[in-house]
CSV table of C-alpha atoms in Angstrom, one decimal:
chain,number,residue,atom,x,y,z
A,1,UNK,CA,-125.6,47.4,39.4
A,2,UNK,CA,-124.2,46.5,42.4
A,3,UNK,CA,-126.5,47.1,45.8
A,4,UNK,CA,-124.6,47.2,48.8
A,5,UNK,CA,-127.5,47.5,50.6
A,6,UNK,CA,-129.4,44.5,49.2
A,7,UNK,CA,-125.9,42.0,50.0
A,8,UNK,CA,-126.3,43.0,53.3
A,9,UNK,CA,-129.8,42.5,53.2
A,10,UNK,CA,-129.8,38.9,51.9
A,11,UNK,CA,-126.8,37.8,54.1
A,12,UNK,CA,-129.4,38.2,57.1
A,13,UNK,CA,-132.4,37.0,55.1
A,14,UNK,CA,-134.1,33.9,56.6
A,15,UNK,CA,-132.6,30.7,55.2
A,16,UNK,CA,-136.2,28.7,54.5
A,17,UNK,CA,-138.6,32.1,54.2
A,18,UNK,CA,-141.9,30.9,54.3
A,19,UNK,CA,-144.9,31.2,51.7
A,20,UNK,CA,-144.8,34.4,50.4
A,21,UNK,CA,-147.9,36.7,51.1
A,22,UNK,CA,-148.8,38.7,48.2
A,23,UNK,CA,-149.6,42.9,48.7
A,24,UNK,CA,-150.9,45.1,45.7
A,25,UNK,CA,-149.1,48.3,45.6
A,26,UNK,CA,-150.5,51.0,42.8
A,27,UNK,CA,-147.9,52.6,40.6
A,28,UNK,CA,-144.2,50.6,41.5
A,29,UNK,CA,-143.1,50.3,37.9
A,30,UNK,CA,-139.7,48.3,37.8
A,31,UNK,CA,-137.6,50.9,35.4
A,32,UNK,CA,-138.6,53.9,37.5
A,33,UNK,CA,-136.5,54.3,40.6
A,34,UNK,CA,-135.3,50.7,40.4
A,35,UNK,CA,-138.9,49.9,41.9
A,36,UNK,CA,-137.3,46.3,41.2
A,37,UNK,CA,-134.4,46.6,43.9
A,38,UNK,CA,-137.1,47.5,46.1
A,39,UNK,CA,-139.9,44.7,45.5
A,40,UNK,CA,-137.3,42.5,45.1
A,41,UNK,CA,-135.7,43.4,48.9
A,42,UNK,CA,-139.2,43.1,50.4
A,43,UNK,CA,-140.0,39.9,49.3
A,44,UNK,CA,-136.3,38.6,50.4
A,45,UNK,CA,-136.8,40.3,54.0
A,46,UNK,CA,-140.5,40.4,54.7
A,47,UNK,CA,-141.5,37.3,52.4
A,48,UNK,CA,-144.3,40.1,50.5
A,49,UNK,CA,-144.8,39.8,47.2
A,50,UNK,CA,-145.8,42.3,45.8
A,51,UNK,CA,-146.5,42.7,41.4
A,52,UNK,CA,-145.1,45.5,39.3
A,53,UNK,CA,-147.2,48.0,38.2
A,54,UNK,CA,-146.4,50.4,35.6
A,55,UNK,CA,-149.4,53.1,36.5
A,56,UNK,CA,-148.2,56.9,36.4
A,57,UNK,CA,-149.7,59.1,39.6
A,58,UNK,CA,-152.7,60.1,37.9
A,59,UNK,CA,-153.8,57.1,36.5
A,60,UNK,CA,-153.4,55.6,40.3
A,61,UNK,CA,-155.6,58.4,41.9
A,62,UNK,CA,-157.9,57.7,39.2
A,63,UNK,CA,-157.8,53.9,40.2
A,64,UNK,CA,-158.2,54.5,43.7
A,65,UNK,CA,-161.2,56.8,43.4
A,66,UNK,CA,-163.1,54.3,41.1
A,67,UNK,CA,-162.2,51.1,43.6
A,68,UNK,CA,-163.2,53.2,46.7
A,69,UNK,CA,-165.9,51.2,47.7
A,70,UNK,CA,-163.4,48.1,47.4
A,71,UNK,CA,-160.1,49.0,47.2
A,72,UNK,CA,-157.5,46.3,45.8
A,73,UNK,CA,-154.3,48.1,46.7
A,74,UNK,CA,-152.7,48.4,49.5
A,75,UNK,CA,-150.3,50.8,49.3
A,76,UNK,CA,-149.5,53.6,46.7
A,77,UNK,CA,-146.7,55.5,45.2
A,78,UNK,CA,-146.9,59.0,43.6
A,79,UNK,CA,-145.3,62.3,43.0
A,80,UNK,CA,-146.4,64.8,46.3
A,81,UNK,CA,-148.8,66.5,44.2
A,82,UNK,CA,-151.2,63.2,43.9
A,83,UNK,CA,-150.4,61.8,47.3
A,84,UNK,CA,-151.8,65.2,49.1
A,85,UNK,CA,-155.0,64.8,46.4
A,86,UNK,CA,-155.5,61.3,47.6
A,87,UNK,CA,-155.1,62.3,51.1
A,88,UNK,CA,-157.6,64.9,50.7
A,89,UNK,CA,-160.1,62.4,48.6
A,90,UNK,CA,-159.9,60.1,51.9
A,91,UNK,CA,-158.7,57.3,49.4
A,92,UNK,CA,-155.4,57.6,51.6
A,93,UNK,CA,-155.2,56.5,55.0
A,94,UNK,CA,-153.3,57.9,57.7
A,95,UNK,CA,-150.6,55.8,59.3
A,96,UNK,CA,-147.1,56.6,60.3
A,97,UNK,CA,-143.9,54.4,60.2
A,98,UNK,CA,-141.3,53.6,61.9
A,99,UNK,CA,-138.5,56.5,61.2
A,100,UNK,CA,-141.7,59.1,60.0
A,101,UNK,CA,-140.6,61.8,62.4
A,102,UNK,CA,-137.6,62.2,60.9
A,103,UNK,CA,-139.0,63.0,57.3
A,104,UNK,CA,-138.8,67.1,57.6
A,105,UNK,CA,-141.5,69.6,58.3
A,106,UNK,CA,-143.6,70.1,54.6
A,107,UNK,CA,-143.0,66.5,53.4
A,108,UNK,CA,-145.3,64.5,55.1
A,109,UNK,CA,-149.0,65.1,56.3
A,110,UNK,CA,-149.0,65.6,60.3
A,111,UNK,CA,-151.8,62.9,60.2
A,112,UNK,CA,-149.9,60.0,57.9
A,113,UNK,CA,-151.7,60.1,55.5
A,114,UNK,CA,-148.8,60.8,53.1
A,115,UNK,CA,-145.3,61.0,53.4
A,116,UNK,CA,-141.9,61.5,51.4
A,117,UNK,CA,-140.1,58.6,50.4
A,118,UNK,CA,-137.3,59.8,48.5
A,119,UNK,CA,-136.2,63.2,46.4
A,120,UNK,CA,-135.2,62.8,42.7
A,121,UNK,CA,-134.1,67.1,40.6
A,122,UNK,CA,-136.1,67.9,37.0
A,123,UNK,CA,-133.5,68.0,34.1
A,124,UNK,CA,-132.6,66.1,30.9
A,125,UNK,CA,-132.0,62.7,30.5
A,126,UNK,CA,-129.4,62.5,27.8
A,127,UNK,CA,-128.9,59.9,24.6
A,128,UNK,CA,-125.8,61.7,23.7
A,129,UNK,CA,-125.3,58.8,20.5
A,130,UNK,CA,-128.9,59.7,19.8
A,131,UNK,CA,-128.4,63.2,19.1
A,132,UNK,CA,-126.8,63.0,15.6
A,133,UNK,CA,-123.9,65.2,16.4
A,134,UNK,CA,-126.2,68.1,17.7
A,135,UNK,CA,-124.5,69.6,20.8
A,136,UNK,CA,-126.2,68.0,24.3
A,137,UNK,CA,-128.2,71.1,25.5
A,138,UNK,CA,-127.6,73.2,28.7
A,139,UNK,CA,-130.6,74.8,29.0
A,140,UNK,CA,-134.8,74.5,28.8
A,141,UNK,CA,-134.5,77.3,25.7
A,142,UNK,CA,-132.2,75.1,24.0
A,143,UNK,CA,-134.9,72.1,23.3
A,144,UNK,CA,-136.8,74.8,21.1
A,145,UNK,CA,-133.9,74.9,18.2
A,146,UNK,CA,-134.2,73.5,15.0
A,147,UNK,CA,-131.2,71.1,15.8
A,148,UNK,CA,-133.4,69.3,18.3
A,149,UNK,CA,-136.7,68.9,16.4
A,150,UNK,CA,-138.4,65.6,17.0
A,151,UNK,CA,-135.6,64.6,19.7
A,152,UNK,CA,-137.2,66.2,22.5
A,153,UNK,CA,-139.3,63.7,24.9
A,154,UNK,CA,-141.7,64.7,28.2
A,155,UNK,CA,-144.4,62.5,29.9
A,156,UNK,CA,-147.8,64.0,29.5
A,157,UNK,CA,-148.1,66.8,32.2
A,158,UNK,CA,-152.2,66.6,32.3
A,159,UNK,CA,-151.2,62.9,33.9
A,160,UNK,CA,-147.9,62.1,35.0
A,161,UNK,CA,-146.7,63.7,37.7
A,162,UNK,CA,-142.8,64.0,36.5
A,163,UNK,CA,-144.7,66.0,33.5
A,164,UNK,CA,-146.2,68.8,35.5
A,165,UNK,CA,-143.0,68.7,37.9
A,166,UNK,CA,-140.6,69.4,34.4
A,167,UNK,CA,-144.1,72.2,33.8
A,168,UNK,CA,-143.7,74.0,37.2
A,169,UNK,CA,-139.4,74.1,36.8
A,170,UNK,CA,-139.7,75.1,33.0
A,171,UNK,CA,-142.4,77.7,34.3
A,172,UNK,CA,-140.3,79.0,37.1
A,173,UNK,CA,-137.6,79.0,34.5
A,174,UNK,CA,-139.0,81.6,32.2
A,175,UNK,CA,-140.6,83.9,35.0
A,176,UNK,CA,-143.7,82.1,36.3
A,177,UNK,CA,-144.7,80.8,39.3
A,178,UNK,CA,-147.2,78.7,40.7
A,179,UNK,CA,-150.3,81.4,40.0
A,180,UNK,CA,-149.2,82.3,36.9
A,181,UNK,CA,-148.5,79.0,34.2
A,182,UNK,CA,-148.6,81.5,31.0
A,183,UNK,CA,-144.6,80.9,30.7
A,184,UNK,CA,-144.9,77.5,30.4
A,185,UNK,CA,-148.1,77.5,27.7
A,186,UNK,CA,-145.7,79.5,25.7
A,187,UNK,CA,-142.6,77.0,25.7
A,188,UNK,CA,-144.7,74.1,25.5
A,189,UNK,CA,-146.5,75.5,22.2
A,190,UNK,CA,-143.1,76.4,21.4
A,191,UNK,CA,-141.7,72.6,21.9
A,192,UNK,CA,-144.8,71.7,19.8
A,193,UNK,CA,-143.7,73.6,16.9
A,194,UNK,CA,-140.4,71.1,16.9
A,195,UNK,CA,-142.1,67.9,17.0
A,196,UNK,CA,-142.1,66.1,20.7
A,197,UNK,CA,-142.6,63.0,21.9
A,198,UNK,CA,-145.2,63.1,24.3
A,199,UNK,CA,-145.6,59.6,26.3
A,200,UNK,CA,-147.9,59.1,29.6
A,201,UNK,CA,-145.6,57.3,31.4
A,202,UNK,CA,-142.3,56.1,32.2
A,203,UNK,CA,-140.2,55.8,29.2
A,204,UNK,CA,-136.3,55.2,30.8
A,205,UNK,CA,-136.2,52.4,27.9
A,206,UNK,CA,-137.1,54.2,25.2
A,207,UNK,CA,-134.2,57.0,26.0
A,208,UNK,CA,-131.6,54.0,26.2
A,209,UNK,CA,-133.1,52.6,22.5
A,210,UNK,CA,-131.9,56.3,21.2
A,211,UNK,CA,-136.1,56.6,20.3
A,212,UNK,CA,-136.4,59.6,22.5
A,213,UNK,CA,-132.8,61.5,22.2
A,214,UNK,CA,-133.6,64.4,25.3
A,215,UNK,CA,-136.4,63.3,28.0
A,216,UNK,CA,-137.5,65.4,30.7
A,217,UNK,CA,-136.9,63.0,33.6
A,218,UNK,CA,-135.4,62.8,37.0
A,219,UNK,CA,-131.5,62.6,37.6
A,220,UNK,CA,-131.7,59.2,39.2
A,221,UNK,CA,-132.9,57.8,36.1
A,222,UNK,CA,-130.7,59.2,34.1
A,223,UNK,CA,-127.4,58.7,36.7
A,224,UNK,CA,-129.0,54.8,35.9
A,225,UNK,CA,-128.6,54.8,32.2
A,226,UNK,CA,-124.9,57.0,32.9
A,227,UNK,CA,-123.5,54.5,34.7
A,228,UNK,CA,-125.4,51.2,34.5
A,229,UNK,CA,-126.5,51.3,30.6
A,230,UNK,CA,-124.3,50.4,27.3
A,231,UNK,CA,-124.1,54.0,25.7
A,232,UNK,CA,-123.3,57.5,26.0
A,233,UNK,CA,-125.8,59.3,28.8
A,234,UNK,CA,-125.9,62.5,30.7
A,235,UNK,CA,-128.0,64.4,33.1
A,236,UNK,CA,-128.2,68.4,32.6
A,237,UNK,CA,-129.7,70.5,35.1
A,238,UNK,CA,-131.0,73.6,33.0
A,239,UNK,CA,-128.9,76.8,32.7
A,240,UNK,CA,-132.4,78.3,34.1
A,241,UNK,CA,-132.6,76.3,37.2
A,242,UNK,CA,-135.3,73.2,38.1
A,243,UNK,CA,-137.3,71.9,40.7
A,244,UNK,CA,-136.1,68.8,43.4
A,245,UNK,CA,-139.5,67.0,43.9
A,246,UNK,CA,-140.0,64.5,46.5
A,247,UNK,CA,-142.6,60.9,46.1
A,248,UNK,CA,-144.8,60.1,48.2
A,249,UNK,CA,-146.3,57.1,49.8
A,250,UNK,CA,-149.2,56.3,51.6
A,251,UNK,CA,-151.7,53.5,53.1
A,252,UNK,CA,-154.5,52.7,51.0
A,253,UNK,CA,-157.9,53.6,52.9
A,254,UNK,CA,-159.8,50.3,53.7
A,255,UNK,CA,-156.8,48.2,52.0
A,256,UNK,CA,-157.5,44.6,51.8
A,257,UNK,CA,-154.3,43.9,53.4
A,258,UNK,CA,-153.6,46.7,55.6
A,259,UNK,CA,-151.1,45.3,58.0
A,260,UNK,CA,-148.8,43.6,55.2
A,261,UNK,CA,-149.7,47.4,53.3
A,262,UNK,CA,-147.7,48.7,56.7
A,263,UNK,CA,-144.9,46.3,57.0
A,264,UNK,CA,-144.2,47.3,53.5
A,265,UNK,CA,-144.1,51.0,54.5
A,266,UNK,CA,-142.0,50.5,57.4
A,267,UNK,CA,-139.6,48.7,55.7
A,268,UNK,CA,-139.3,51.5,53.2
A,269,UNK,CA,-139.0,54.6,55.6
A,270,UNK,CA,-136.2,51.7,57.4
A,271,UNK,CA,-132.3,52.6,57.5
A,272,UNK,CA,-132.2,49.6,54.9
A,273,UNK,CA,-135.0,50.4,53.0
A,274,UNK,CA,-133.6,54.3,52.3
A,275,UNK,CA,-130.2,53.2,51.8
A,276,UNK,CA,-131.6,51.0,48.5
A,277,UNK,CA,-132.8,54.2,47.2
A,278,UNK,CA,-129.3,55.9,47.6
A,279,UNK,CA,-128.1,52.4,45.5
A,280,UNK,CA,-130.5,53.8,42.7
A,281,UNK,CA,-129.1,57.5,43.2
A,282,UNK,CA,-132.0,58.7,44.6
A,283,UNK,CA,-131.8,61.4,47.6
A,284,UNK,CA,-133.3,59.6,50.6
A,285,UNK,CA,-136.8,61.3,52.3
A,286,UNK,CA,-134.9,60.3,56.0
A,287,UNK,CA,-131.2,61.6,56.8
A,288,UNK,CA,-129.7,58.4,55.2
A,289,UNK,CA,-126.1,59.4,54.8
A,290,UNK,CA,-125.4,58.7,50.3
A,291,UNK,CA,-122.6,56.0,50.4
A,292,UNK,CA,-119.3,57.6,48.5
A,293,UNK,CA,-119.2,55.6,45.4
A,294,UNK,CA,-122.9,57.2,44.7
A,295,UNK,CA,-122.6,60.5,45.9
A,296,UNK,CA,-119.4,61.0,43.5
A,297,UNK,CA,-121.4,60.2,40.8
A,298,UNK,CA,-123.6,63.0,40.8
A,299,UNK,CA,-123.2,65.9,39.3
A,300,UNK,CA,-121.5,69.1,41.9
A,301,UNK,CA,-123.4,70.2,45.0
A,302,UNK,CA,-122.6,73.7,42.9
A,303,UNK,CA,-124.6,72.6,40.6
A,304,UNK,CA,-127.7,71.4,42.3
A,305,UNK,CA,-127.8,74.8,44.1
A,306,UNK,CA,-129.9,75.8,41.0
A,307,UNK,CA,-132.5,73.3,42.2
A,308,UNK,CA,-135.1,75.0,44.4
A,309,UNK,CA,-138.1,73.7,46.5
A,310,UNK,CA,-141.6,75.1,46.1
A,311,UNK,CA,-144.6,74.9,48.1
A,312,UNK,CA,-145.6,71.4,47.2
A,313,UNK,CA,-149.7,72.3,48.6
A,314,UNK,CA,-150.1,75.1,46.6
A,315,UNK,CA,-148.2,73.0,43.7
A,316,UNK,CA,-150.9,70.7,44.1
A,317,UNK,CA,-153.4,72.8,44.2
A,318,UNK,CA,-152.3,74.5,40.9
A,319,UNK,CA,-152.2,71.1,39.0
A,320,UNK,CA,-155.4,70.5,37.8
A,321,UNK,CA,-156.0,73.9,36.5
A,322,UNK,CA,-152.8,73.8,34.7
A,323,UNK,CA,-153.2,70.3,33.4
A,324,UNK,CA,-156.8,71.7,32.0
A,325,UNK,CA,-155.1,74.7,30.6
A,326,UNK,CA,-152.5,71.7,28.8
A,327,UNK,CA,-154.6,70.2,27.2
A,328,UNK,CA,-157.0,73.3,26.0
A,329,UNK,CA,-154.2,75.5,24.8
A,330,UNK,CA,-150.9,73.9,23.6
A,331,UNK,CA,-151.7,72.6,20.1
């Protein structure tokens, strides 16, 4: 792929950068997002290095809580649902970068102590050569058919986030809402009668290998394999309509390396640090206008209209009853 953003970013990177300083940051896996255009710009502009890590959200909260009394990371990534949790476990601390007031009303926490980074929409990610002739399905009831028995993919929604986001829009799909998950404990015991593949976390590689035909997955990821992978790939938004979700970032509390952990986030929030999410066709958390060439490559505005917000606190609050009720009830 071609970034735009990143030429323009090395052109006016320092010549000699000095010794790179090295930041942990908890859940920045390189095939999610293109995480790796991102690590890679910060340690070409801010001379921060800072490791992949292929964590989902939950297994990061979970991280965070046990390392509380000596945190390693620095800063953290996860969908909004884990970000408010670790904000209200005080493993998040508050802080506020450069360009925060600009993130709306209802994505952020007024005290910094999370804050959107970028939006991706709930639908399928497509191996159309994968599918053995079967018909790429338009909507969530689809998936249940014979025709797509052991084809159908989604992360484990009692721990990745992107799994209880594609549980809330297949919920809301079938009549549910956030108090009431019995719609989606039906489909997903229905889905378990056709054979799923139920990883924990990110499995954009696995889609491209043709191992899991139909994921549930974001559109960036699967815009990515459309247009930057060898093969036949499509994102669907669901006859029924989905969820757009933003991620979340926030300031580790009692970080080891708090002021590189804010650089980071500054440079993220930054006109050049949104604009290499737009490269990775992401929806930026600031007003970052989407350069042409990406925003033709999505799918209609008409069709996004289908794509609805929710209340991300009470989504958050609803997640670890419904991730309990997961694991108890769909066999």
């Amino acid at each position: 792929m071609k970034h735009t953003a990143l030429a323009m970013l090395f052109a006016t990177s320092i010549a000699a950068p000095a010794m790179a300083e090295d930041a942990i940051c908890y859940n920045c896996p390189p095939q999610w997002a293109d995480w790796a255009s991102m690590l890679e710009a910060i340690d070409k502009t801010l001379d921060i290095q800072m490791p992949h890590d292929n964590k989902n959200s939950g297994q990061t909260l979970s991280q965070l809580l046990a390392e509380r009394a000596s945190p390693v990371a620095d800063v953290a990534y996860y969908g909004v649902t884990t970000g408010i949790k670790a904000g209200n476990e005080k493993v998040a601390q508050p802080y506020k970068p450069a360009g925060f007031e600009d993130i709306p009303e209802g994505l952020k926490d007024p005290e910094g102590n999370w804050f959107a980074i970028h939006y991706g929409t709930l639908g399928f990610f497509v191996n159309v050569d994968a599918l053995g002739g079967a018909d790429i399905p338009q909507c969530f009831a689809d998936l249940t058919k014979p025709e797509y028995r052991g084809m159908v993919g989604y992360l484990d929604p009692s721990s990745a986030f992107v799994g209880y986001a594609g549980a809330v829009a297949a919920n809301i799909a079938f009549g549910g809402d956030l108090g009431n998950f019995d719609p989606a404990i039906k489909y997903f015991n229905d889905l378990a009668a056709n054979d799923p593949i139920v990883p924990k976390q990110t499995s954009f590689a696995r889609v491209v290998s043709g191992e899991i035909p139909i994921l549930f997955d974001y559109d960036f990821n699967a815009y990515r394999g459309k247009y930057e992978e060898d093969g036949n790939f499509e994102f669907v938004l669901p006859c029924e309509g989905s969820v757009r979700v933003p991620y979340v970032m926030s300031l580790v509390a009692d970080a080891p390396n708090p002021e590189l952990g804010k650089r980071v986030l500054d440079f993220i929030l930054s006109d050049e640090g949104q604009a290499i999410w737009t490269n990775a066709y992401l929806q930026p958390a600031r007003p970052v206008e989407l350069p042409a060439e990406v925003a033709e490559k999505f799918l209609p505005a008409s069709e996004y209209e289908r794509a609805m917000a929710v209340n991300y606190a009470e989504m958050e609050k609803a997640q670890a009853g419904f991730g309990q009720r997961y694991l108890s009830e769909v066999k």
